[in-house]
Amino acid sequence: MRDVLDRLLPWWEDDEQVALATVVGTWKSAPRQPGAAMLVGVDGEAVGSVSGGCVEGAVYELGQEVMATGTPVLQRYGVSDDEAMGVGLTCGGILDIYVERVSRADFPELGDITADIAAGRPVAVATVVAHPDGTHLGRRLVVRPEPEPVVGSLGSSRADAAVVDDARGMLAQGRTATLEYGPDGERRGEGMRVFVASYAPRPRMLVFGAIDFASAVARMGSFLGYRVTVCDARPVFATRSRFPDADEVVVSWPHRYVEAQVAQDALDARTVACVLTHDPKFDVPLLEVLLGEDAPDLAYIGAMGSRRTHEDRLARLREVGLGEDQLARLRSPIGLDLGARTPEETAVSIASEIIALRWGGRGEPLRETEGAIHRHQG
């Protein structure tokens, strides 16, 4: 829903009725991830995408029906080889799409949820998308971190407790997925499917070293949806004018900045760190903190430099007491081998490694691989 929220909210505020189609499950080579959304709005306007164009026409028609009846629908879209040119996914994937009507009456919590998302406050929305009793469809919970109260109900305290517990865990990880329970929330049962959409603050990208490469990396990080911080101890280089794409530019010794962030619990398992200083007086104390026992297990820690610089860096880090398991977390030399030369090409190389690590890609040409093209996070 996040990707269509800017268009959805004005309609909701005007008390218009629209249809919201959301990807709630994917299999094989599905083109969009859970949470991707499409609106069928006022005057028949279509906003967003659930499949990159494969089934949008069919979803549009279903959205018009749901908007008229008010009855939610969970629809599966797939394709077999002999019908690849029909209505379906020509990529061979499978999508479960949940279509619901949205208005002030249907979704009164939307305004507060939108305010949370805009302010960077974590919030999750858990919606029943399948149930043996059709009257349960569309029931939802709005879940925020403790001690914030939960809004709504799925129909029983047992179901509410199970889903709230799971949704808060998913929200902490920034994870969106469909969970299955028994009809009354039994954990080992089946029949009730609940889609949990997590709207956590954007994951963070920390870029250390205010150099030309950092500007390109910051621009790429922003493009990928990260909240980007550029940090350098030299005020003449760490300026807003040099890094317009960064969300913040910090003048501080990098290791001191990270120590403060760790103390504030401001880094998590989605955070990526790009150390571009390739200067021992900056990067050794910084990496000592990033790789140390007290630091959180970040999603990615990469450091720029030649192979010779890398070997020298490893030796210095061993001297300050880091073990081999800790050093194994360091991605250096940073990036994938794309033959990059310019700062922009290098930024693509770094981003490619981050994406590959996140989704389990191998960085090989797709024509030389087999299986699903779009990998899914577990």
GROMACS .gro file of C-alpha atoms in nm:
model
  378
    1MET     CA    1   0.000   0.000   0.000
    2ARG     CA    2   0.289   0.235   0.067
    3ASP     CA    3   0.357   0.283  -0.306
    4VAL     CA    4   0.001   0.409  -0.376
    5LEU     CA    5  -0.062   0.589  -0.048
    6ASP     CA    6  -0.008   0.938  -0.187
    7ARG     CA    7  -0.298   0.883  -0.427
    8LEU     CA    8  -0.514   0.678  -0.194
    9LEU     CA    9  -0.519   0.922   0.098
   10PRO     CA   10  -0.683   1.217  -0.085
   11TRP     CA   11  -0.962   0.989  -0.206
   12TRP     CA   12  -1.009   0.855   0.148
   13GLU     CA   13  -1.013   1.207   0.291
   14ASP     CA   14  -1.281   1.302   0.035
   15ASP     CA   15  -1.482   0.994   0.146
   16GLU     CA   16  -1.458   0.837  -0.197
   17GLN     CA   17  -1.478   0.461  -0.249
   18VAL     CA   18  -1.184   0.292  -0.420
   19ALA     CA   19  -1.064  -0.065  -0.465
   20LEU     CA   20  -0.725  -0.162  -0.326
   21ALA     CA   21  -0.557  -0.471  -0.474
   22THR     CA   22  -0.258  -0.600  -0.279
   23VAL     CA   23  -0.013  -0.880  -0.354
   24VAL     CA   24  -0.032  -1.105  -0.045
   25GLY     CA   25   0.150  -1.414  -0.169
   26THR     CA   26   0.399  -1.507  -0.443
   27TRP     CA   27   0.548  -1.826  -0.578
   28LYS     CA   28   0.807  -1.909  -0.842
   29SER     CA   29   0.910  -1.619  -1.066
   30ALA     CA   30   0.649  -1.367  -0.954
   31PRO     CA   31   0.733  -1.013  -1.071
   32ARG     CA   32   0.620  -0.819  -0.761
   33GLN     CA   33   0.671  -0.877  -0.390
   34PRO     CA   34   0.404  -0.901  -0.118
   35GLY     CA   35   0.276  -0.554  -0.042
   36ALA     CA   36   0.280  -0.428  -0.401
   37ALA     CA   37  -0.050  -0.253  -0.463
   38MET     CA   38  -0.283  -0.119  -0.727
   39LEU     CA   39  -0.582   0.113  -0.693
   40VAL     CA   40  -0.899   0.128  -0.897
   41GLY     CA   41  -1.009   0.476  -0.813
   42VAL     CA   42  -1.258   0.744  -0.879
   43ASP     CA   43  -1.373   0.773  -1.242
   44GLY     CA   44  -1.204   0.442  -1.319
   45GLU     CA   45  -0.848   0.567  -1.270
   46ALA     CA   46  -0.586   0.294  -1.218
   47VAL     CA   47  -0.283   0.364  -0.999
   48GLY     CA   48   0.010   0.135  -0.922
   49SER     CA   49   0.092  -0.218  -1.029
   50VAL     CA   50   0.065  -0.570  -0.889
   51SER     CA   51   0.238  -0.764  -1.164
   52GLY     CA   52   0.432  -0.529  -1.389
   53GLY     CA   53   0.154  -0.543  -1.649
   54CYS     CA   54   0.073  -0.915  -1.669
   55VAL     CA   55  -0.266  -0.928  -1.496
   56GLU     CA   56  -0.349  -0.563  -1.435
   57GLY     CA   57  -0.646  -0.576  -1.672
   58ALA     CA   58  -0.808  -0.866  -1.487
   59VAL     CA   59  -0.735  -0.707  -1.148
   60TYR     CA   60  -0.886  -0.381  -1.271
   61GLU     CA   61  -1.212  -0.556  -1.358
   62LEU     CA   62  -1.215  -0.740  -1.026
   63GLY     CA   63  -1.152  -0.411  -0.846
   64GLN     CA   64  -1.458  -0.257  -1.009
   65GLU     CA   65  -1.670  -0.551  -0.892
   66VAL     CA   66  -1.537  -0.530  -0.535
   67MET     CA   67  -1.592  -0.155  -0.529
   68ALA     CA   68  -1.956  -0.212  -0.624
   69THR     CA   69  -2.029  -0.499  -0.385
   70GLY     CA   70  -1.801  -0.416  -0.094
   71THR     CA   71  -1.714  -0.787  -0.060
   72PRO     CA   72  -1.337  -0.858  -0.043
   73VAL     CA   73  -1.192  -1.120  -0.279
   74LEU     CA   74  -0.871  -1.324  -0.266
   75GLN     CA   75  -0.778  -1.418  -0.623
   76ARG     CA   76  -0.492  -1.635  -0.744
   77TYR     CA   77  -0.327  -1.559  -1.078
   78GLY     CA   78  -0.094  -1.806  -1.245
   79VAL     CA   79  -0.013  -1.942  -1.588
   80SER     CA   80   0.080  -2.267  -1.753
   81ASP     CA   81   0.297  -2.296  -2.061
   82ASP     CA   82   0.010  -2.355  -2.302
   83GLU     CA   83  -0.181  -2.045  -2.189
   84ALA     CA   84   0.110  -1.808  -2.144
   85MET     CA   85  -0.039  -1.551  -2.376
   86GLY     CA   86  -0.375  -1.548  -2.199
   87VAL     CA   87  -0.471  -1.359  -1.885
   88GLY     CA   88  -0.199  -1.459  -1.645
   89LEU     CA   89   0.170  -1.429  -1.567
   90THR     CA   90   0.385  -1.487  -1.872
   91CYS     CA   91   0.687  -1.521  -1.642
   92GLY     CA   92   0.546  -1.847  -1.501
   93GLY     CA   93   0.492  -1.715  -1.150
   94ILE     CA   94   0.191  -1.725  -0.921
   95LEU     CA   95   0.037  -1.431  -0.736
   96ASP     CA   96  -0.229  -1.419  -0.468
   97ILE     CA   97  -0.399  -1.079  -0.483
   98TYR     CA   98  -0.642  -0.956  -0.221
   99VAL     CA   99  -0.888  -0.692  -0.339
  100GLU     CA  100  -1.086  -0.485  -0.090
  101ARG     CA  101  -1.293  -0.170  -0.094
  102VAL     CA  102  -1.143   0.127   0.088
  103SER     CA  103  -1.337   0.422   0.220
  104ARG     CA  104  -1.371   0.604   0.549
  105ALA     CA  105  -1.636   0.353   0.654
  106ASP     CA  106  -1.446   0.046   0.531
  107PHE     CA  107  -1.102   0.149   0.661
  108PRO     CA  108  -1.140   0.415   0.933
  109GLU     CA  109  -0.786   0.356   1.062
  110LEU     CA  110  -0.617   0.462   0.737
  111GLY     CA  111  -0.563   0.823   0.840
  112ASP     CA  112  -0.371   0.733   1.156
  113ILE     CA  113  -0.173   0.466   0.972
  114THR     CA  114  -0.075   0.717   0.704
  115ALA     CA  115   0.039   0.963   0.971
  116ASP     CA  116   0.257   0.694   1.128
  117ILE     CA  117   0.416   0.605   0.796
  118ALA     CA  118   0.482   0.971   0.711
  119ALA     CA  119   0.643   1.029   1.051
  120GLY     CA  120   0.860   0.716   1.031
  121ARG     CA  121   0.675   0.547   1.319
  122PRO     CA  122   0.657   0.169   1.279
  123VAL     CA  123   0.309   0.026   1.228
  124ALA     CA  124   0.176  -0.304   1.094
  125VAL     CA  125  -0.165  -0.383   0.947
  126ALA     CA  126  -0.286  -0.744   0.983
  127THR     CA  127  -0.583  -0.829   0.758
  128VAL     CA  128  -0.777  -1.155   0.731
  129VAL     CA  129  -0.762  -1.246   0.361
  130ALA     CA  130  -0.900  -1.602   0.383
  131HIS     CA  131  -1.122  -1.777   0.638
  132PRO     CA  132  -1.372  -2.066   0.639
  133ASP     CA  133  -1.632  -1.818   0.763
  134GLY     CA  134  -1.661  -1.549   0.497
  135THR     CA  135  -1.781  -1.292   0.749
  136HIS     CA  136  -1.425  -1.277   0.887
  137LEU     CA  137  -1.278  -1.151   0.559
  138GLY     CA  138  -1.138  -0.801   0.587
  139ARG     CA  139  -1.117  -0.793   0.966
  140ARG     CA  140  -0.798  -0.620   1.066
  141LEU     CA  141  -0.565  -0.528   1.347
  142VAL     CA  142  -0.343  -0.220   1.353
  143VAL     CA  143  -0.034  -0.316   1.550
  144ARG     CA  144   0.233  -0.086   1.685
  145PRO     CA  145   0.535  -0.164   1.905
  146GLU     CA  146   0.470  -0.208   2.274
  147PRO     CA  147   0.337  -0.041   2.482
  148GLU     CA  148   0.115   0.114   2.214
  149PRO     CA  149  -0.240  -0.029   2.212
  150VAL     CA  150  -0.370  -0.253   1.935
  151VAL     CA  151  -0.661  -0.121   1.728
  152GLY     CA  152  -0.929  -0.354   1.594
  153SER     CA  153  -0.999  -0.725   1.633
  154LEU     CA  154  -1.006  -1.042   1.425
  155GLY     CA  155  -1.305  -1.173   1.619
  156SER     CA  156  -1.154  -1.353   1.918
  157SER     CA  157  -0.896  -1.281   2.186
  158ARG     CA  158  -0.708  -1.598   2.093
  159ALA     CA  159  -0.669  -1.497   1.731
  160ASP     CA  160  -0.583  -1.141   1.827
  161ALA     CA  161  -0.310  -1.250   2.068
  162ALA     CA  162  -0.145  -1.487   1.820
  163VAL     CA  163  -0.146  -1.239   1.533
  164VAL     CA  164  -0.033  -0.943   1.744
  165ASP     CA  165   0.262  -1.141   1.876
  166ASP     CA  166   0.369  -1.245   1.526
  167ALA     CA  167   0.301  -0.904   1.371
  168ARG     CA  168   0.520  -0.726   1.626
  169GLY     CA  169   0.804  -0.965   1.549
  170MET     CA  170   0.763  -0.904   1.177
  171LEU     CA  171   0.744  -0.529   1.229
  172ALA     CA  172   1.075  -0.535   1.416
  173GLN     CA  173   1.229  -0.701   1.110
  174GLY     CA  174   1.047  -0.484   0.856
  175ARG     CA  175   0.898  -0.802   0.707
  176THR     CA  176   0.571  -0.832   0.513
  177ALA     CA  177   0.409  -1.172   0.456
  178THR     CA  178   0.096  -1.384   0.485
  179LEU     CA  179   0.065  -1.607   0.793
  180GLU     CA  180  -0.165  -1.906   0.838
  181TYR     CA  181  -0.355  -2.009   1.150
  182GLY     CA  182  -0.649  -2.219   1.248
  183PRO     CA  183  -0.991  -2.051   1.222
  184ASP     CA  184  -0.962  -1.923   1.581
  185GLY     CA  185  -0.592  -1.838   1.572
  186GLU     CA  186  -0.459  -2.188   1.642
  187ARG     CA  187  -0.090  -2.183   1.556
  188ARG     CA  188  -0.085  -2.538   1.422
  189GLY     CA  189  -0.408  -2.505   1.236
  190GLU     CA  190  -0.500  -2.385   0.891
  191GLY     CA  191  -0.786  -2.209   0.724
  192MET     CA  192  -0.731  -1.850   0.834
  193ARG     CA  193  -0.474  -1.654   0.636
  194VAL     CA  194  -0.366  -1.316   0.768
  195PHE     CA  195  -0.166  -1.071   0.559
  196VAL     CA  196   0.070  -0.865   0.773
  197ALA     CA  197   0.194  -0.548   0.602
  198SER     CA  198   0.481  -0.394   0.796
  199TYR     CA  199   0.545  -0.025   0.754
  200ALA     CA  200   0.873   0.012   0.935
  201PRO     CA  201   1.095   0.317   0.891
  202ARG     CA  202   1.314   0.300   0.583
  203PRO     CA  203   1.623   0.084   0.630
  204ARG     CA  204   1.941   0.281   0.682
  205MET     CA  205   2.249   0.316   0.464
  206LEU     CA  206   2.558   0.457   0.634
  207VAL     CA  207   2.820   0.595   0.395
  208PHE     CA  208   3.156   0.681   0.549
  209GLY     CA  209   3.399   0.905   0.363
  210ALA     CA  210   3.289   1.226   0.190
  211ILE     CA  211   3.441   1.150  -0.150
  212ASP     CA  212   3.303   1.150  -0.504
  213PHE     CA  213   3.225   0.779  -0.480
  214ALA     CA  214   3.022   0.849  -0.165
  215SER     CA  215   2.803   1.096  -0.352
  216ALA     CA  216   2.718   0.833  -0.613
  217VAL     CA  217   2.658   0.566  -0.348
  218ALA     CA  218   2.431   0.802  -0.153
  219ARG     CA  219   2.233   0.873  -0.469
  220MET     CA  220   2.199   0.500  -0.539
  221GLY     CA  221   2.102   0.426  -0.179
  222SER     CA  222   1.828   0.687  -0.189
  223PHE     CA  223   1.703   0.542  -0.517
  224LEU     CA  224   1.681   0.196  -0.355
  225GLY     CA  225   1.474   0.332  -0.066
  226TYR     CA  226   1.735   0.365   0.208
  227ARG     CA  227   1.755   0.652   0.454
  228VAL     CA  228   2.109   0.763   0.376
  229THR     CA  229   2.358   0.913   0.619
  230VAL     CA  230   2.696   1.039   0.499
  231CYS     CA  231   2.956   1.073   0.774
  232ASP     CA  232   3.307   1.222   0.762
  233ALA     CA  233   3.528   1.394   1.017
  234ARG     CA  234   3.630   1.670   0.773
  235PRO     CA  235   3.377   1.956   0.767
  236VAL     CA  236   3.515   2.100   0.445
  237PHE     CA  237   3.405   1.784   0.260
  238ALA     CA  238   3.100   1.671   0.459
  239THR     CA  239   2.855   1.934   0.337
  240ARG     CA  240   2.493   1.926   0.229
  241SER     CA  241   2.577   2.086  -0.106
  242ARG     CA  242   2.810   1.795  -0.193
  243PHE     CA  243   2.555   1.530  -0.089
  244PRO     CA  244   2.209   1.655  -0.186
  245ASP     CA  245   2.069   1.301  -0.206
  246ALA     CA  246   2.161   1.209   0.151
  247ASP     CA  247   1.899   1.240   0.423
  248GLU     CA  248   2.163   1.366   0.663
  249VAL     CA  249   2.527   1.466   0.650
  250VAL     CA  250   2.718   1.423   0.976
  251VAL     CA  251   3.053   1.578   1.066
  252SER     CA  252   3.208   1.337   1.314
  253TRP     CA  253   3.477   1.075   1.344
  254PRO     CA  254   3.303   0.773   1.193
  255HIS     CA  255   3.375   0.534   1.481
  256ARG     CA  256   3.242   0.783   1.736
  257TYR     CA  257   2.928   0.833   1.532
  258VAL     CA  258   2.866   0.456   1.513
  259GLU     CA  259   2.934   0.414   1.886
  260ALA     CA  260   2.665   0.673   1.955
  261GLN     CA  261   2.423   0.507   1.712
  262VAL     CA  262   2.478   0.167   1.873
  263ALA     CA  263   2.418   0.317   2.218
  264GLN     CA  264   2.088   0.460   2.090
  265ASP     CA  265   1.982   0.127   1.929
  266ALA     CA  266   1.956   0.320   1.603
  267LEU     CA  267   2.105   0.042   1.386
  268ASP     CA  268   1.938  -0.289   1.307
  269ALA     CA  269   1.961  -0.598   1.091
  270ARG     CA  270   1.842  -0.403   0.784
  271THR     CA  271   2.120  -0.141   0.808
  272VAL     CA  272   2.396  -0.141   0.546
  273ALA     CA  273   2.733   0.028   0.594
  274CYS     CA  274   2.968   0.136   0.314
  275VAL     CA  275   3.317   0.233   0.431
  276LEU     CA  276   3.471   0.435   0.149
  277THR     CA  277   3.750   0.615   0.335
  278HIS     CA  278   4.025   0.358   0.262
  279ASP     CA  279   4.239   0.542   0.516
  280PRO     CA  280   4.356   0.336   0.818
  281LYS     CA  281   4.312   0.618   1.067
  282PHE     CA  282   3.943   0.631   0.979
  283ASP     CA  283   3.840   0.285   0.870
  284VAL     CA  284   4.026   0.066   1.121
  285PRO     CA  285   3.863   0.214   1.435
  286LEU     CA  286   3.533   0.232   1.246
  287LEU     CA  287   3.541  -0.133   1.139
  288GLU     CA  288   3.650  -0.232   1.487
  289VAL     CA  289   3.318  -0.092   1.609
  290LEU     CA  290   3.105  -0.217   1.317
  291LEU     CA  291   3.240  -0.571   1.345
  292GLY     CA  292   3.278  -0.578   1.722
  293GLU     CA  293   3.084  -0.795   1.964
  294ASP     CA  294   2.869  -0.506   2.086
  295ALA     CA  295   2.755  -0.400   1.740
  296PRO     CA  296   2.427  -0.529   1.591
  297ASP     CA  297   2.450  -0.784   1.311
  298LEU     CA  298   2.412  -0.545   1.017
  299ALA     CA  299   2.280  -0.659   0.681
  300TYR     CA  300   2.597  -0.551   0.499
  301ILE     CA  301   2.938  -0.409   0.584
  302GLY     CA  302   3.157  -0.325   0.285
  303ALA     CA  303   3.488  -0.145   0.265
  304MET     CA  304   3.652   0.014  -0.039
  305GLY     CA  305   4.014  -0.038  -0.133
  306SER     CA  306   4.252  -0.242  -0.344
  307ARG     CA  307   4.337  -0.601  -0.256
  308ARG     CA  308   4.661  -0.475  -0.105
  309THR     CA  309   4.469  -0.222   0.105
  310HIS     CA  310   4.230  -0.499   0.207
  311GLU     CA  311   4.511  -0.726   0.327
  312ASP     CA  312   4.671  -0.442   0.520
  313ARG     CA  313   4.333  -0.357   0.672
  314LEU     CA  314   4.277  -0.717   0.782
  315ALA     CA  315   4.617  -0.727   0.948
  316ARG     CA  316   4.543  -0.408   1.140
  317LEU     CA  317   4.202  -0.538   1.247
  318ARG     CA  318   4.356  -0.861   1.372
  319GLU     CA  319   4.603  -0.655   1.573
  320VAL     CA  320   4.318  -0.481   1.754
  321GLY     CA  321   4.165  -0.815   1.844
  322LEU     CA  322   3.903  -0.901   1.583
  323GLY     CA  323   3.865  -1.272   1.514
  324GLU     CA  324   3.822  -1.452   1.185
  325ASP     CA  325   3.446  -1.495   1.228
  326GLN     CA  326   3.410  -1.121   1.271
  327LEU     CA  327   3.634  -1.044   0.976
  328ALA     CA  328   3.436  -1.286   0.758
  329ARG     CA  329   3.141  -1.045   0.778
  330LEU     CA  330   3.340  -0.777   0.596
  331ARG     CA  331   3.278  -0.740   0.222
  332SER     CA  332   3.606  -0.614   0.087
  333PRO     CA  333   3.705  -0.515  -0.173
  334ILE     CA  334   3.356  -0.374  -0.186
  335GLY     CA  335   3.105  -0.452  -0.463
  336LEU     CA  336   3.061  -0.707  -0.741
  337ASP     CA  337   3.300  -0.745  -1.031
  338LEU     CA  338   3.126  -0.540  -1.300
  339GLY     CA  339   3.441  -0.381  -1.436
  340ALA     CA  340   3.324  -0.051  -1.285
  341ARG     CA  341   3.543   0.258  -1.329
  342THR     CA  342   3.343   0.573  -1.260
  343PRO     CA  343   3.186   0.664  -0.923
  344GLU     CA  344   2.843   0.594  -1.070
  345GLU     CA  345   2.945   0.253  -1.202
  346THR     CA  346   3.108   0.173  -0.868
  347ALA     CA  347   2.785   0.268  -0.690
  348VAL     CA  348   2.598   0.021  -0.912
  349SER     CA  349   2.857  -0.244  -0.824
  350ILE     CA  350   2.809  -0.183  -0.451
  351ALA     CA  351   2.431  -0.176  -0.481
  352SER     CA  352   2.442  -0.501  -0.677
  353GLU     CA  353   2.632  -0.673  -0.399
  354ILE     CA  354   2.388  -0.544  -0.137
  355ILE     CA  355   2.090  -0.667  -0.341
  356ALA     CA  356   2.250  -1.004  -0.410
  357LEU     CA  357   2.328  -1.054  -0.042
  358ARG     CA  358   1.975  -0.958   0.059
  359TRP     CA  359   1.799  -1.192  -0.181
  360GLY     CA  360   2.052  -1.471  -0.215
  361GLY     CA  361   2.161  -1.388  -0.569
  362ARG     CA  362   2.495  -1.505  -0.707
  363GLY     CA  363   2.574  -1.211  -0.930
  364GLU     CA  364   2.583  -1.426  -1.243
  365PRO     CA  365   2.427  -1.354  -1.584
  366LEU     CA  366   2.068  -1.478  -1.570
  367ARG     CA  367   2.112  -1.664  -1.897
  368GLU     CA  368   2.369  -1.883  -1.721
  369THR     CA  369   2.138  -1.973  -1.433
  370GLU     CA  370   1.834  -2.194  -1.389
  371GLY     CA  371   1.524  -2.169  -1.174
  372ALA     CA  372   1.324  -1.869  -1.062
  373ILE     CA  373   1.453  -1.527  -1.166
  374HIS     CA  374   1.292  -1.345  -0.874
  375ARG     CA  375   1.420  -1.480  -0.544
  376HIS     CA  376   1.213  -1.451  -0.230
  377GLN     CA  377   1.321  -1.365   0.120
  378GLY     CA  378   1.237  -1.626   0.380
   0.00000   0.00000   0.00000
